[in-house]
Amino acid sequence: MAGPDASDVEVEEPGYEHDCSAQPVRNFELRLVASDIKYAGMGFGSYSNEPVLNIEFSETGYDKFAAVQKGRIGKKFAFCFEDKLLSTPVLNEYIYGRTAQVSGGYTIEEITELQSRMNKNTEISEEP
């Protein structure tokens, strides 16, 4: 997946207003919650060496992602986490495993922030 900042790009669907909390969920919206993410981490693209966000989905997260992929090669989709639009990446190819990579002009600081937010929300707190 590759995608510029969410505020820079319109998803090419009629009437889309970047509302990740609106109902019903549209077929081009990937709406994830903490339980959909097992891990998020920063990496670097193998060809571009640019900062990327590596995501490992839980089973339910991957099921949601698999549904959004259908018919979207070369098209944008809305990538939402906890009702907040993170980006509008283009799906470059079908992803068949539980891991994905989000790239597209992010800085190290932006990837670190996304990683921190996603991992913070996915941590399971243990009571003493």
mmCIF file with all atom_site columns, C-alpha atoms in Angstrom:
data_model
loop_
_atom_site.group_PDB
_atom_site.id
_atom_site.type_symbol
_atom_site.label_atom_id
_atom_site.label_alt_id
_atom_site.label_comp_id
_atom_site.label_asym_id
_atom_site.label_entity_id
_atom_site.label_seq_id
_atom_site.pdbx_PDB_ins_code
_atom_site.Cartn_x
_atom_site.Cartn_y
_atom_site.Cartn_z
_atom_site.occupancy
_atom_site.B_iso_or_equiv
_atom_site.pdbx_formal_charge
_atom_site.auth_seq_id
_atom_site.auth_comp_id
_atom_site.auth_asym_id
_atom_site.auth_atom_id
_atom_site.pdbx_PDB_model_num
ATOM 1   C CA . MET A 1 1   ? 0.000   0.000   0.000  1.00 0.00 ? 1   MET A CA 1
ATOM 2   C CA . ALA A 1 2   ? 1.234   3.451   -0.686 1.00 0.00 ? 2   ALA A CA 1
ATOM 3   C CA . GLY A 1 3   ? -0.427  6.624   0.348  1.00 0.00 ? 3   GLY A CA 1
ATOM 4   C CA . PRO A 1 4   ? 0.040   10.290  0.981  1.00 0.00 ? 4   PRO A CA 1
ATOM 5   C CA . ASP A 1 5   ? -1.224  12.081  4.057  1.00 0.00 ? 5   ASP A CA 1
ATOM 6   C CA . ALA A 1 6   ? -4.957  11.726  4.603  1.00 0.00 ? 6   ALA A CA 1
ATOM 7   C CA . SER A 1 7   ? -5.572  15.450  4.397  1.00 0.00 ? 7   SER A CA 1
ATOM 8   C CA . ASP A 1 8   ? -3.994  15.749  0.955  1.00 0.00 ? 8   ASP A CA 1
ATOM 9   C CA . VAL A 1 9   ? -6.034  13.287  -1.082 1.00 0.00 ? 9   VAL A CA 1
ATOM 10  C CA . GLU A 1 10  ? -9.674  12.652  -1.845 1.00 0.00 ? 10  GLU A CA 1
ATOM 11  C CA . VAL A 1 11  ? -10.807 9.061   -2.135 1.00 0.00 ? 11  VAL A CA 1
ATOM 12  C CA . GLU A 1 12  ? -12.191 8.628   -5.631 1.00 0.00 ? 12  GLU A CA 1
ATOM 13  C CA . GLU A 1 13  ? -15.710 7.684   -4.593 1.00 0.00 ? 13  GLU A CA 1
ATOM 14  C CA . PRO A 1 14  ? -18.813 9.835   -4.947 1.00 0.00 ? 14  PRO A CA 1
ATOM 15  C CA . GLY A 1 15  ? -19.864 11.690  -1.822 1.00 0.00 ? 15  GLY A CA 1
ATOM 16  C CA . TYR A 1 16  ? -17.003 10.526  0.414  1.00 0.00 ? 16  TYR A CA 1
ATOM 17  C CA . GLU A 1 17  ? -16.330 13.019  3.187  1.00 0.00 ? 17  GLU A CA 1
ATOM 18  C CA . HIS A 1 18  ? -13.592 11.260  5.199  1.00 0.00 ? 18  HIS A CA 1
ATOM 19  C CA . ASP A 1 19  ? -15.940 10.344  8.051  1.00 0.00 ? 19  ASP A CA 1
ATOM 20  C CA . CYS A 1 20  ? -14.568 7.145   9.530  1.00 0.00 ? 20  CYS A CA 1
ATOM 21  C CA . SER A 1 21  ? -17.356 6.892   12.065 1.00 0.00 ? 21  SER A CA 1
ATOM 22  C CA . ALA A 1 22  ? -20.337 7.244   9.708  1.00 0.00 ? 22  ALA A CA 1
ATOM 23  C CA . GLN A 1 23  ? -22.652 4.304   9.081  1.00 0.00 ? 23  GLN A CA 1
ATOM 24  C CA . PRO A 1 24  ? -22.866 2.240   7.012  1.00 0.00 ? 24  PRO A CA 1
ATOM 25  C CA . VAL A 1 25  ? -19.271 1.241   6.377  1.00 0.00 ? 25  VAL A CA 1
ATOM 26  C CA . ARG A 1 26  ? -18.496 1.704   2.688  1.00 0.00 ? 26  ARG A CA 1
ATOM 27  C CA . ASN A 1 27  ? -16.737 -1.026  0.723  1.00 0.00 ? 27  ASN A CA 1
ATOM 28  C CA . PHE A 1 28  ? -13.628 1.148   0.216  1.00 0.00 ? 28  PHE A CA 1
ATOM 29  C CA . GLU A 1 29  ? -13.090 1.894   3.919  1.00 0.00 ? 29  GLU A CA 1
ATOM 30  C CA . LEU A 1 30  ? -10.734 -0.148  6.065  1.00 0.00 ? 30  LEU A CA 1
ATOM 31  C CA . ARG A 1 31  ? -11.914 0.605   9.587  1.00 0.00 ? 31  ARG A CA 1
ATOM 32  C CA . LEU A 1 32  ? -9.646  -0.923  12.188 1.00 0.00 ? 32  LEU A CA 1
ATOM 33  C CA . VAL A 1 33  ? -9.807  -0.949  15.963 1.00 0.00 ? 33  VAL A CA 1
ATOM 34  C CA . ALA A 1 34  ? -7.151  -1.965  18.478 1.00 0.00 ? 34  ALA A CA 1
ATOM 35  C CA . SER A 1 35  ? -8.112  -5.643  18.408 1.00 0.00 ? 35  SER A CA 1
ATOM 36  C CA . ASP A 1 36  ? -7.528  -5.714  14.617 1.00 0.00 ? 36  ASP A CA 1
ATOM 37  C CA . ILE A 1 37  ? -3.799  -4.940  15.001 1.00 0.00 ? 37  ILE A CA 1
ATOM 38  C CA . LYS A 1 38  ? -1.275  -7.349  16.487 1.00 0.00 ? 38  LYS A CA 1
ATOM 39  C CA . TYR A 1 39  ? 1.699   -5.075  15.888 1.00 0.00 ? 39  TYR A CA 1
ATOM 40  C CA . ALA A 1 40  ? 2.732   -1.909  14.065 1.00 0.00 ? 40  ALA A CA 1
ATOM 41  C CA . GLY A 1 41  ? 6.371   -0.992  13.470 1.00 0.00 ? 41  GLY A CA 1
ATOM 42  C CA . MET A 1 42  ? 8.575   1.287   11.445 1.00 0.00 ? 42  MET A CA 1
ATOM 43  C CA . GLY A 1 43  ? 10.691  -0.033  8.617  1.00 0.00 ? 43  GLY A CA 1
ATOM 44  C CA . PHE A 1 44  ? 12.228  1.164   5.383  1.00 0.00 ? 44  PHE A CA 1
ATOM 45  C CA . GLY A 1 45  ? 11.093  0.377   1.851  1.00 0.00 ? 45  GLY A CA 1
ATOM 46  C CA . SER A 1 46  ? 13.274  -2.194  0.109  1.00 0.00 ? 46  SER A CA 1
ATOM 47  C CA . TYR A 1 47  ? 13.507  -0.191  -3.128 1.00 0.00 ? 47  TYR A CA 1
ATOM 48  C CA . SER A 1 48  ? 13.041  3.391   -2.015 1.00 0.00 ? 48  SER A CA 1
ATOM 49  C CA . ASN A 1 49  ? 14.583  3.182   1.474  1.00 0.00 ? 49  ASN A CA 1
ATOM 50  C CA . GLU A 1 50  ? 11.793  5.544   2.624  1.00 0.00 ? 50  GLU A CA 1
ATOM 51  C CA . PRO A 1 51  ? 10.140  5.147   6.051  1.00 0.00 ? 51  PRO A CA 1
ATOM 52  C CA . VAL A 1 52  ? 7.183   2.733   6.006  1.00 0.00 ? 52  VAL A CA 1
ATOM 53  C CA . LEU A 1 53  ? 4.676   1.448   8.537  1.00 0.00 ? 53  LEU A CA 1
ATOM 54  C CA . ASN A 1 54  ? 4.655   -2.332  8.841  1.00 0.00 ? 54  ASN A CA 1
ATOM 55  C CA . ILE A 1 55  ? 1.392   -3.740  10.187 1.00 0.00 ? 55  ILE A CA 1
ATOM 56  C CA . GLU A 1 56  ? 0.561   -7.233  11.377 1.00 0.00 ? 56  GLU A CA 1
ATOM 57  C CA . PHE A 1 57  ? -3.189  -7.811  11.453 1.00 0.00 ? 57  PHE A CA 1
ATOM 58  C CA . SER A 1 58  ? -5.100  -10.027 13.841 1.00 0.00 ? 58  SER A CA 1
ATOM 59  C CA . GLU A 1 59  ? -7.428  -12.549 12.204 1.00 0.00 ? 59  GLU A CA 1
ATOM 60  C CA . THR A 1 60  ? -10.378 -10.139 12.331 1.00 0.00 ? 60  THR A CA 1
ATOM 61  C CA . GLY A 1 61  ? -8.212  -7.271  11.080 1.00 0.00 ? 61  GLY A CA 1
ATOM 62  C CA . TYR A 1 62  ? -7.046  -9.296  8.121  1.00 0.00 ? 62  TYR A CA 1
ATOM 63  C CA . ASP A 1 63  ? -10.635 -10.338 7.325  1.00 0.00 ? 63  ASP A CA 1
ATOM 64  C CA . LYS A 1 64  ? -11.590 -6.659  7.169  1.00 0.00 ? 64  LYS A CA 1
ATOM 65  C CA . PHE A 1 65  ? -8.575  -5.873  5.000  1.00 0.00 ? 65  PHE A CA 1
ATOM 66  C CA . ALA A 1 66  ? -9.263  -8.791  2.635  1.00 0.00 ? 66  ALA A CA 1
ATOM 67  C CA . ALA A 1 67  ? -12.818 -7.511  2.090  1.00 0.00 ? 67  ALA A CA 1
ATOM 68  C CA . VAL A 1 68  ? -11.589 -3.980  1.253  1.00 0.00 ? 68  VAL A CA 1
ATOM 69  C CA . GLN A 1 69  ? -9.017  -5.257  -1.271 1.00 0.00 ? 69  GLN A CA 1
ATOM 70  C CA . LYS A 1 70  ? -11.597 -6.702  -3.665 1.00 0.00 ? 70  LYS A CA 1
ATOM 71  C CA . GLY A 1 71  ? -11.524 -4.719  -6.897 1.00 0.00 ? 71  GLY A CA 1
ATOM 72  C CA . ARG A 1 72  ? -9.281  -1.954  -5.538 1.00 0.00 ? 72  ARG A CA 1
ATOM 73  C CA . ILE A 1 73  ? -5.933  -2.633  -7.262 1.00 0.00 ? 73  ILE A CA 1
ATOM 74  C CA . GLY A 1 74  ? -4.648  0.747   -8.427 1.00 0.00 ? 74  GLY A CA 1
ATOM 75  C CA . LYS A 1 75  ? -7.384  2.548   -6.465 1.00 0.00 ? 75  LYS A CA 1
ATOM 76  C CA . LYS A 1 76  ? -7.402  4.409   -3.178 1.00 0.00 ? 76  LYS A CA 1
ATOM 77  C CA . PHE A 1 77  ? -9.154  3.306   -0.039 1.00 0.00 ? 77  PHE A CA 1
ATOM 78  C CA . ALA A 1 78  ? -9.738  4.982   3.305  1.00 0.00 ? 78  ALA A CA 1
ATOM 79  C CA . PHE A 1 79  ? -7.486  3.603   6.055  1.00 0.00 ? 79  PHE A CA 1
ATOM 80  C CA . CYS A 1 80  ? -9.092  4.400   9.414  1.00 0.00 ? 80  CYS A CA 1
ATOM 81  C CA . PHE A 1 81  ? -7.941  3.491   12.902 1.00 0.00 ? 81  PHE A CA 1
ATOM 82  C CA . GLU A 1 82  ? -10.127 4.074   15.955 1.00 0.00 ? 82  GLU A CA 1
ATOM 83  C CA . ASP A 1 83  ? -12.535 6.239   13.872 1.00 0.00 ? 83  ASP A CA 1
ATOM 84  C CA . LYS A 1 84  ? -9.714  8.506   12.662 1.00 0.00 ? 84  LYS A CA 1
ATOM 85  C CA . LEU A 1 85  ? -8.565  8.669   9.036  1.00 0.00 ? 85  LEU A CA 1
ATOM 86  C CA . LEU A 1 86  ? -4.854  7.796   8.894  1.00 0.00 ? 86  LEU A CA 1
ATOM 87  C CA . SER A 1 87  ? -4.323  7.874   5.152  1.00 0.00 ? 87  SER A CA 1
ATOM 88  C CA . THR A 1 88  ? -5.846  7.191   1.756  1.00 0.00 ? 88  THR A CA 1
ATOM 89  C CA . PRO A 1 89  ? -3.338  4.789   0.233  1.00 0.00 ? 89  PRO A CA 1
ATOM 90  C CA . VAL A 1 90  ? -3.440  3.200   -3.187 1.00 0.00 ? 90  VAL A CA 1
ATOM 91  C CA . LEU A 1 91  ? -3.597  -0.587  -3.126 1.00 0.00 ? 91  LEU A CA 1
ATOM 92  C CA . ASN A 1 92  ? -0.656  -1.626  -5.304 1.00 0.00 ? 92  ASN A CA 1
ATOM 93  C CA . GLU A 1 93  ? -1.253  -5.378  -5.138 1.00 0.00 ? 93  GLU A CA 1
ATOM 94  C CA . TYR A 1 94  ? -3.380  -7.926  -3.317 1.00 0.00 ? 94  TYR A CA 1
ATOM 95  C CA . ILE A 1 95  ? -1.974  -8.854  0.059  1.00 0.00 ? 95  ILE A CA 1
ATOM 96  C CA . TYR A 1 96  ? -2.589  -12.458 1.042  1.00 0.00 ? 96  TYR A CA 1
ATOM 97  C CA . GLY A 1 97  ? -0.848  -12.632 4.422  1.00 0.00 ? 97  GLY A CA 1
ATOM 98  C CA . ARG A 1 98  ? -1.548  -10.885 7.677  1.00 0.00 ? 98  ARG A CA 1
ATOM 99  C CA . THR A 1 99  ? 1.136   -8.255  7.137  1.00 0.00 ? 99  THR A CA 1
ATOM 100 C CA . ALA A 1 100 ? 0.989   -5.068  5.107  1.00 0.00 ? 100 ALA A CA 1
ATOM 101 C CA . GLN A 1 101 ? 3.223   -2.089  4.519  1.00 0.00 ? 101 GLN A CA 1
ATOM 102 C CA . VAL A 1 102 ? 1.980   1.493   4.261  1.00 0.00 ? 102 VAL A CA 1
ATOM 103 C CA . SER A 1 103 ? 4.327   3.817   2.388  1.00 0.00 ? 103 SER A CA 1
ATOM 104 C CA . GLY A 1 104 ? 4.203   7.041   0.463  1.00 0.00 ? 104 GLY A CA 1
ATOM 105 C CA . GLY A 1 105 ? 6.110   10.085  1.537  1.00 0.00 ? 105 GLY A CA 1
ATOM 106 C CA . TYR A 1 106 ? 5.956   9.671   5.297  1.00 0.00 ? 106 TYR A CA 1
ATOM 107 C CA . THR A 1 107 ? 8.697   11.085  7.507  1.00 0.00 ? 107 THR A CA 1
ATOM 108 C CA . ILE A 1 108 ? 10.338  9.044   10.245 1.00 0.00 ? 108 ILE A CA 1
ATOM 109 C CA . GLU A 1 109 ? 8.493   11.194  12.770 1.00 0.00 ? 109 GLU A CA 1
ATOM 110 C CA . GLU A 1 110 ? 5.104   10.493  11.139 1.00 0.00 ? 110 GLU A CA 1
ATOM 111 C CA . ILE A 1 111 ? 5.722   6.743   11.034 1.00 0.00 ? 111 ILE A CA 1
ATOM 112 C CA . THR A 1 112 ? 6.922   6.792   14.654 1.00 0.00 ? 112 THR A CA 1
ATOM 113 C CA . GLU A 1 113 ? 3.725   8.610   15.676 1.00 0.00 ? 113 GLU A CA 1
ATOM 114 C CA . LEU A 1 114 ? 1.489   6.142   13.792 1.00 0.00 ? 114 LEU A CA 1
ATOM 115 C CA . GLN A 1 115 ? 3.397   3.181   15.226 1.00 0.00 ? 115 GLN A CA 1
ATOM 116 C CA . SER A 1 116 ? 3.151   4.562   18.740 1.00 0.00 ? 116 SER A CA 1
ATOM 117 C CA . ARG A 1 117 ? -0.569  5.280   18.444 1.00 0.00 ? 117 ARG A CA 1
ATOM 118 C CA . MET A 1 118 ? -1.388  1.862   17.026 1.00 0.00 ? 118 MET A CA 1
ATOM 119 C CA . ASN A 1 119 ? 0.766   -0.069  19.501 1.00 0.00 ? 119 ASN A CA 1
ATOM 120 C CA . LYS A 1 120 ? -0.473  1.988   22.437 1.00 0.00 ? 120 LYS A CA 1
ATOM 121 C CA . ASN A 1 121 ? -4.029  1.113   21.540 1.00 0.00 ? 121 ASN A CA 1
ATOM 122 C CA . THR A 1 122 ? -3.226  -2.569  21.029 1.00 0.00 ? 122 THR A CA 1
ATOM 123 C CA . GLU A 1 123 ? -1.318  -3.164  24.248 1.00 0.00 ? 123 GLU A CA 1
ATOM 124 C CA . ILE A 1 124 ? -3.046  -5.414  26.740 1.00 0.00 ? 124 ILE A CA 1
ATOM 125 C CA . SER A 1 125 ? -2.663  -4.036  30.224 1.00 0.00 ? 125 SER A CA 1
ATOM 126 C CA . GLU A 1 126 ? -2.051  -6.587  32.920 1.00 0.00 ? 126 GLU A CA 1
ATOM 127 C CA . GLU A 1 127 ? -3.405  -6.086  36.388 1.00 0.00 ? 127 GLU A CA 1
ATOM 128 C CA . PRO A 1 128 ? -0.896  -6.834  39.202 1.00 0.00 ? 128 PRO A CA 1
#
